[in-house]
Amino acid sequence: MAIINANSTYVNNIATFFRNVTLNAIGIERDFYQLMNDKDVHRAIGMCEDNTADVDNALSEYNPQLHKVMKTPNKYPSGRSPYITCKHPRARQRYINEVELFFLLGAPIKWEKKEGDDEAFKLFTDFIDESRFNSNMRRTKRIAGSETECAKLYRLYRDANDNAQWQVVVLSRSTGYMLRPLFDQYGNMLAFAYGYKRKNAQKRIVQCWEVQTESIIYECEKRAVGWEVIQYPNPTGKINVIYYKQQKAWDGAEVRMAREEELDSKIGDNNNYFADPVLMGTADAIKSIYSPETRGKLVRLTGDKSRLEYLNPPQASELRKAEKDDLNESILFDTFTPDFSIEKMKGFGTLTGKAIRNAMILGYIKRARNIEIYEELIDREKNVIIEVLKFTNPTMATKLSELKIGFKFGEPFSDDEQANWSAIANLYKSGLLSLETAVGLLALAKAPEEEIDRIRMQEIEQTLAGEEAKTEKQQETEESVSESESTSESEEIA
């Protein structure tokens, strides 16, 4: 029976394959969904955006071992041993990318409930913790800055007991995936495909694609002829992939980085050439060194033109030093990257967060530019998370739908945060800020309404305790007064 089913599938794949070839040959226009339903996967994927060239270029620049300076040819002088030229690549791309990451996501993203149920909001914040959102977000940003693109997949499935489960997967070229987004003319994502390779039941490596649309998810596997396509409804009604795309973190400074590596390598070659002392002199002076009488302890110069001296290595010229300094400064400036070298950081120990912020203004300028990209995408990811929670918690679906959540990026230097907290607390104590607004601005509580109720209960308890203490003190005072009056009367009678 299994053989009959396998043969039937094979015949169907052949029929589908030749049908698609015929339709393509006669120029039949079919949209993405029709191509997927026709199992014409190769043509459907071809409609998607392909950034392979940009990703390959970025990865080659991010890896120091693939830099241009590593291809500097060695020297093979006649009759001598070959000379291996110096190759000194730098990892500036990694430094610039990490600094960019620090300014955007060095501190965790803060979530704030604007409207909705506290229990639903707690479900959301618990999901943020359980999914390791902050660490995954940092990883995603690091990859996007180094490869120009990255994606986060919220994979939904049911376990053996039919319980709804989820998994967060980071998709990128470096993690073994090919990314293919499909947008309309207005920039709205219509579909997202990611490709990977795996071993099938016959232990052969096969090409696979998973394609997500708002209504259908397609799982595709390459067969000997055509594709095997399985489709099923998308349980969330949203594309469960967030596609992050940006320019390289070091975009615009590639030529200057290559020049800096070239200069460093040439300096290394000069140092190698003059590493061992080189003695030069006239023939008579050199001959006297090997005289049996002197044994090299005494050199006789027999003429006015006799010479014997060590060849000094050429000193670094001012022009070379000036170029090196200019390259270092311009690479950082052109990529809006602050200098965190030891020399620069020595004076930051006594500065406040605000002063450090002013000194690091380049980093904040780049942070603002990145917020323009990531704010919209993180907001979309928030909506996907809510849909995932509705899938895993169907009884809370209504409350989750009514939930409105805001967020803001954390401040990279904590001193400013502490100053803000103190300012909010002082405004509340002075009566210029309501308790609800203060708790919302701090965004420290997972259940703001419950926290407000607790604070108010504590205030009421403190007030009652103060009134009780005042009453007791007043009673003690009255008792002492009455005792003193009775004592005075007793003395008068006596």
mmCIF file of N, CA, C and O in Angstrom, residues 31-33 44-51 148-151 179-193 211-214 239 241-246 373 376-377 380:
data_model
loop_
_atom_site.group_PDB
_atom_site.id
_atom_site.type_symbol
_atom_site.label_atom_id
_atom_site.label_comp_id
_atom_site.label_asym_id
_atom_site.label_seq_id
_atom_site.Cartn_x
_atom_site.Cartn_y
_atom_site.Cartn_z
ATOM 1 N N ASP A 31 -0.298 35.037 -9.789
ATOM 2 C CA ASP A 31 0.195 35.734 -8.611
ATOM 3 C C ASP A 31 0.862 34.740 -7.660
ATOM 4 O O ASP A 31 0.905 33.531 -7.901
ATOM 5 N N PHE A 32 1.384 35.281 -6.560
ATOM 6 C CA PHE A 32 2.154 34.468 -5.620
ATOM 7 C C PHE A 32 1.331 33.307 -5.068
ATOM 8 O O PHE A 32 1.797 32.163 -5.010
ATOM 9 N N TYR A 33 0.105 33.593 -4.665
ATOM 10 C CA TYR A 33 -0.725 32.562 -4.059
ATOM 11 C C TYR A 33 -1.063 31.463 -5.070
ATOM 12 O O TYR A 33 -1.079 30.274 -4.728
ATOM 13 N N ALA A 44 7.600 31.029 -7.421
ATOM 14 C CA ALA A 44 7.024 31.853 -6.351
ATOM 15 C C ALA A 44 8.133 32.510 -5.519
ATOM 16 O O ALA A 44 8.065 33.713 -5.211
ATOM 17 N N ILE A 45 9.156 31.747 -5.164
ATOM 18 C CA ILE A 45 10.272 32.306 -4.394
ATOM 19 C C ILE A 45 10.984 33.370 -5.210
ATOM 20 O O ILE A 45 11.491 34.361 -4.671
ATOM 21 N N GLY A 46 11.024 33.190 -6.537
ATOM 22 C CA GLY A 46 11.671 34.172 -7.402
ATOM 23 C C GLY A 46 10.984 35.522 -7.387
ATOM 24 O O GLY A 46 11.603 36.533 -7.760
ATOM 25 N N MET A 47 9.720 35.580 -6.981
ATOM 26 C CA MET A 47 9.018 36.856 -6.879
ATOM 27 C C MET A 47 9.430 37.647 -5.642
ATOM 28 O O MET A 47 9.189 38.851 -5.554
ATOM 29 N N CYS A 48 10.055 36.989 -4.674
ATOM 30 C CA CYS A 48 10.411 37.629 -3.402
ATOM 31 C C CYS A 48 11.706 38.432 -3.541
ATOM 32 O O CYS A 48 12.477 38.279 -4.483
ATOM 33 N N GLU A 49 11.949 39.267 -2.555
ATOM 34 C CA GLU A 49 13.149 40.102 -2.516
ATOM 35 C C GLU A 49 14.359 39.250 -2.150
ATOM 36 O O GLU A 49 14.329 38.504 -1.171
ATOM 37 N N ASP A 50 15.426 39.395 -2.933
ATOM 38 C CA ASP A 50 16.641 38.603 -2.720
ATOM 39 C C ASP A 50 17.815 39.552 -2.470
ATOM 40 O O ASP A 50 18.246 40.281 -3.367
ATOM 41 N N ASN A 51 18.337 39.557 -1.232
ATOM 42 C CA ASN A 51 19.449 40.440 -0.861
ATOM 43 C C ASN A 51 20.748 39.663 -0.663
ATOM 44 O O ASN A 51 21.614 40.069 0.115
ATOM 45 N N THR A 148 23.090 42.990 7.355
ATOM 46 C CA THR A 148 22.076 43.868 6.753
ATOM 47 C C THR A 148 20.660 43.325 6.885
ATOM 48 O O THR A 148 19.707 44.069 6.653
ATOM 49 N N GLU A 149 20.451 42.066 7.256
ATOM 50 C CA GLU A 149 19.102 41.545 7.435
ATOM 51 C C GLU A 149 19.101 40.401 8.441
ATOM 52 O O GLU A 149 20.094 39.705 8.619
ATOM 53 N N CYS A 150 17.949 40.254 9.099
ATOM 54 C CA CYS A 150 17.750 39.175 10.060
ATOM 55 C C CYS A 150 16.245 39.071 10.303
ATOM 56 O O CYS A 150 15.490 39.998 9.983
ATOM 57 N N ALA A 151 15.794 37.953 10.837
ATOM 58 C CA ALA A 151 14.366 37.772 11.088
ATOM 59 C C ALA A 151 14.174 36.945 12.355
ATOM 60 O O ALA A 151 15.035 36.144 12.729
ATOM 61 N N LEU A 179 16.659 34.199 3.486
ATOM 62 C CA LEU A 179 15.487 35.014 3.773
ATOM 63 C C LEU A 179 14.946 35.630 2.487
ATOM 64 O O LEU A 179 15.710 36.207 1.704
ATOM 65 N N ARG A 180 13.624 35.516 2.290
ATOM 66 C CA ARG A 180 12.993 36.046 1.089
ATOM 67 C C ARG A 180 11.661 36.722 1.456
ATOM 68 O O ARG A 180 10.616 36.083 1.478
ATOM 69 N N PRO A 181 11.665 38.033 1.749
ATOM 70 C CA PRO A 181 10.409 38.730 2.024
ATOM 71 C C PRO A 181 9.730 39.156 0.719
ATOM 72 O O PRO A 181 10.389 39.352 -0.309
ATOM 73 N N LEU A 182 8.408 39.317 0.778
ATOM 74 C CA LEU A 182 7.633 39.792 -0.365
ATOM 75 C C LEU A 182 6.787 40.970 0.097
ATOM 76 O O LEU A 182 5.956 40.830 0.999
ATOM 77 N N PHE A 183 7.027 42.147 -0.509
ATOM 78 C CA PHE A 183 6.310 43.363 -0.149
ATOM 79 C C PHE A 183 5.476 43.846 -1.342
ATOM 80 O O PHE A 183 5.812 43.584 -2.494
ATOM 81 N N ASP A 184 4.410 44.601 -1.014
ATOM 82 C CA ASP A 184 3.671 45.258 -2.085
ATOM 83 C C ASP A 184 4.301 46.623 -2.353
ATOM 84 O O ASP A 184 5.331 46.978 -1.766
ATOM 85 N N GLN A 185 3.669 47.414 -3.246
ATOM 86 C CA GLN A 185 4.262 48.692 -3.636
ATOM 87 C C GLN A 185 4.250 49.715 -2.518
ATOM 88 O O GLN A 185 4.924 50.752 -2.609
ATOM 89 N N TYR A 186 3.507 49.437 -1.443
ATOM 90 C CA TYR A 186 3.439 50.369 -0.318
ATOM 91 C C TYR A 186 4.305 49.935 0.862
ATOM 92 O O TYR A 186 4.255 50.545 1.929
ATOM 93 N N GLY A 187 5.054 48.866 0.690
ATOM 94 C CA GLY A 187 5.929 48.394 1.757
ATOM 95 C C GLY A 187 5.283 47.448 2.737
ATOM 96 O O GLY A 187 5.897 47.112 3.760
ATOM 97 N N ASN A 188 4.060 47.010 2.472
ATOM 98 C CA ASN A 188 3.399 46.042 3.352
ATOM 99 C C ASN A 188 3.855 44.631 3.005
ATOM 100 O O ASN A 188 3.936 44.271 1.830
ATOM 101 N N MET A 189 4.154 43.844 4.033
ATOM 102 C CA MET A 189 4.615 42.483 3.791
ATOM 103 C C MET A 189 3.442 41.582 3.433
ATOM 104 O O MET A 189 2.476 41.461 4.192
ATOM 105 N N LEU A 190 3.533 40.952 2.269
ATOM 106 C CA LEU A 190 2.493 40.030 1.810
ATOM 107 C C LEU A 190 2.808 38.586 2.178
ATOM 108 O O LEU A 190 1.901 37.790 2.423
ATOM 109 N N ALA A 191 4.084 38.243 2.186
ATOM 110 C CA ALA A 191 4.499 36.873 2.504
ATOM 111 C C ALA A 191 5.961 36.899 2.914
ATOM 112 O O ALA A 191 6.699 37.857 2.627
ATOM 113 N N PHE A 192 6.360 35.857 3.615
ATOM 114 C CA PHE A 192 7.771 35.711 3.996
ATOM 115 C C PHE A 192 8.160 34.252 3.841
ATOM 116 O O PHE A 192 7.473 33.358 4.353
ATOM 117 N N ALA A 193 9.268 34.023 3.126
ATOM 118 C CA ALA A 193 9.768 32.663 2.914
ATOM 119 C C ALA A 193 11.173 32.554 3.494
ATOM 120 O O ALA A 193 11.979 33.482 3.373
ATOM 121 N N VAL A 211 6.891 28.992 3.780
ATOM 122 C CA VAL A 211 6.337 30.265 3.324
ATOM 123 C C VAL A 211 5.167 30.620 4.216
ATOM 124 O O VAL A 211 4.241 29.810 4.390
ATOM 125 N N GLN A 212 5.197 31.826 4.781
ATOM 126 C CA GLN A 212 4.120 32.277 5.661
ATOM 127 C C GLN A 212 3.357 33.415 5.008
ATOM 128 O O GLN A 212 3.952 34.387 4.520
ATOM 129 N N THR A 213 2.043 33.300 4.993
ATOM 130 C CA THR A 213 1.145 34.397 4.643
ATOM 131 C C THR A 213 0.188 34.594 5.812
ATOM 132 O O THR A 213 0.218 33.831 6.786
ATOM 133 N N GLU A 214 -0.663 35.596 5.720
ATOM 134 C CA GLU A 214 -1.573 35.861 6.828
ATOM 135 C C GLU A 214 -2.577 34.728 7.032
ATOM 136 O O GLU A 214 -3.009 34.474 8.156
ATOM 137 N N ILE A 239 1.454 37.198 9.718
ATOM 138 C CA ILE A 239 2.731 36.581 9.364
ATOM 139 C C ILE A 239 3.582 36.552 10.626
ATOM 140 O O ILE A 239 3.932 37.602 11.177
ATOM 141 N N VAL A 241 6.508 36.275 11.440
ATOM 142 C CA VAL A 241 7.927 36.565 11.232
ATOM 143 C C VAL A 241 8.106 38.073 11.228
ATOM 144 O O VAL A 241 7.338 38.797 10.583
ATOM 145 N N ILE A 242 9.098 38.564 11.944
ATOM 146 C CA ILE A 242 9.447 39.980 11.920
ATOM 147 C C ILE A 242 10.781 40.108 11.198
ATOM 148 O O ILE A 242 11.787 39.523 11.620
ATOM 149 N N TYR A 243 10.779 40.842 10.116
ATOM 150 C CA TYR A 243 11.949 40.965 9.237
ATOM 151 C C TYR A 243 12.660 42.280 9.541
ATOM 152 O O TYR A 243 12.114 43.364 9.340
ATOM 153 N N TYR A 244 13.888 42.177 10.048
ATOM 154 C CA TYR A 244 14.693 43.345 10.401
ATOM 155 C C TYR A 244 15.730 43.590 9.310
ATOM 156 O O TYR A 244 16.529 42.697 8.993
ATOM 157 N N LYS A 245 15.739 44.798 8.769
ATOM 158 C CA LYS A 245 16.671 45.139 7.693
ATOM 159 C C LYS A 245 17.236 46.532 7.938
ATOM 160 O O LYS A 245 16.506 47.459 8.297
ATOM 161 N N GLN A 246 18.547 46.676 7.762
ATOM 162 C CA GLN A 246 19.207 47.958 7.930
ATOM 163 C C GLN A 246 20.496 47.977 7.102
ATOM 164 O O GLN A 246 20.873 46.958 6.523
ATOM 165 N N ILE A 373 13.999 52.891 12.523
ATOM 166 C CA ILE A 373 13.834 51.576 11.885
ATOM 167 C C ILE A 373 13.201 50.586 12.850
ATOM 168 O O ILE A 373 12.207 49.913 12.529
ATOM 169 N N GLU A 376 9.179 50.776 14.715
ATOM 170 C CA GLU A 376 8.047 50.228 13.974
ATOM 171 C C GLU A 376 8.059 48.702 13.988
ATOM 172 O O GLU A 376 7.013 48.056 14.143
ATOM 173 N N LEU A 377 9.247 48.102 13.841
ATOM 174 C CA LEU A 377 9.339 46.643 13.779
ATOM 175 C C LEU A 377 9.058 46.000 15.137
ATOM 176 O O LEU A 377 8.406 44.957 15.213
ATOM 177 N N ARG A 380 5.414 45.971 15.714
ATOM 178 C CA ARG A 380 4.781 44.860 15.004
ATOM 179 C C ARG A 380 5.031 43.539 15.745
ATOM 180 O O ARG A 380 4.142 42.698 15.850
#
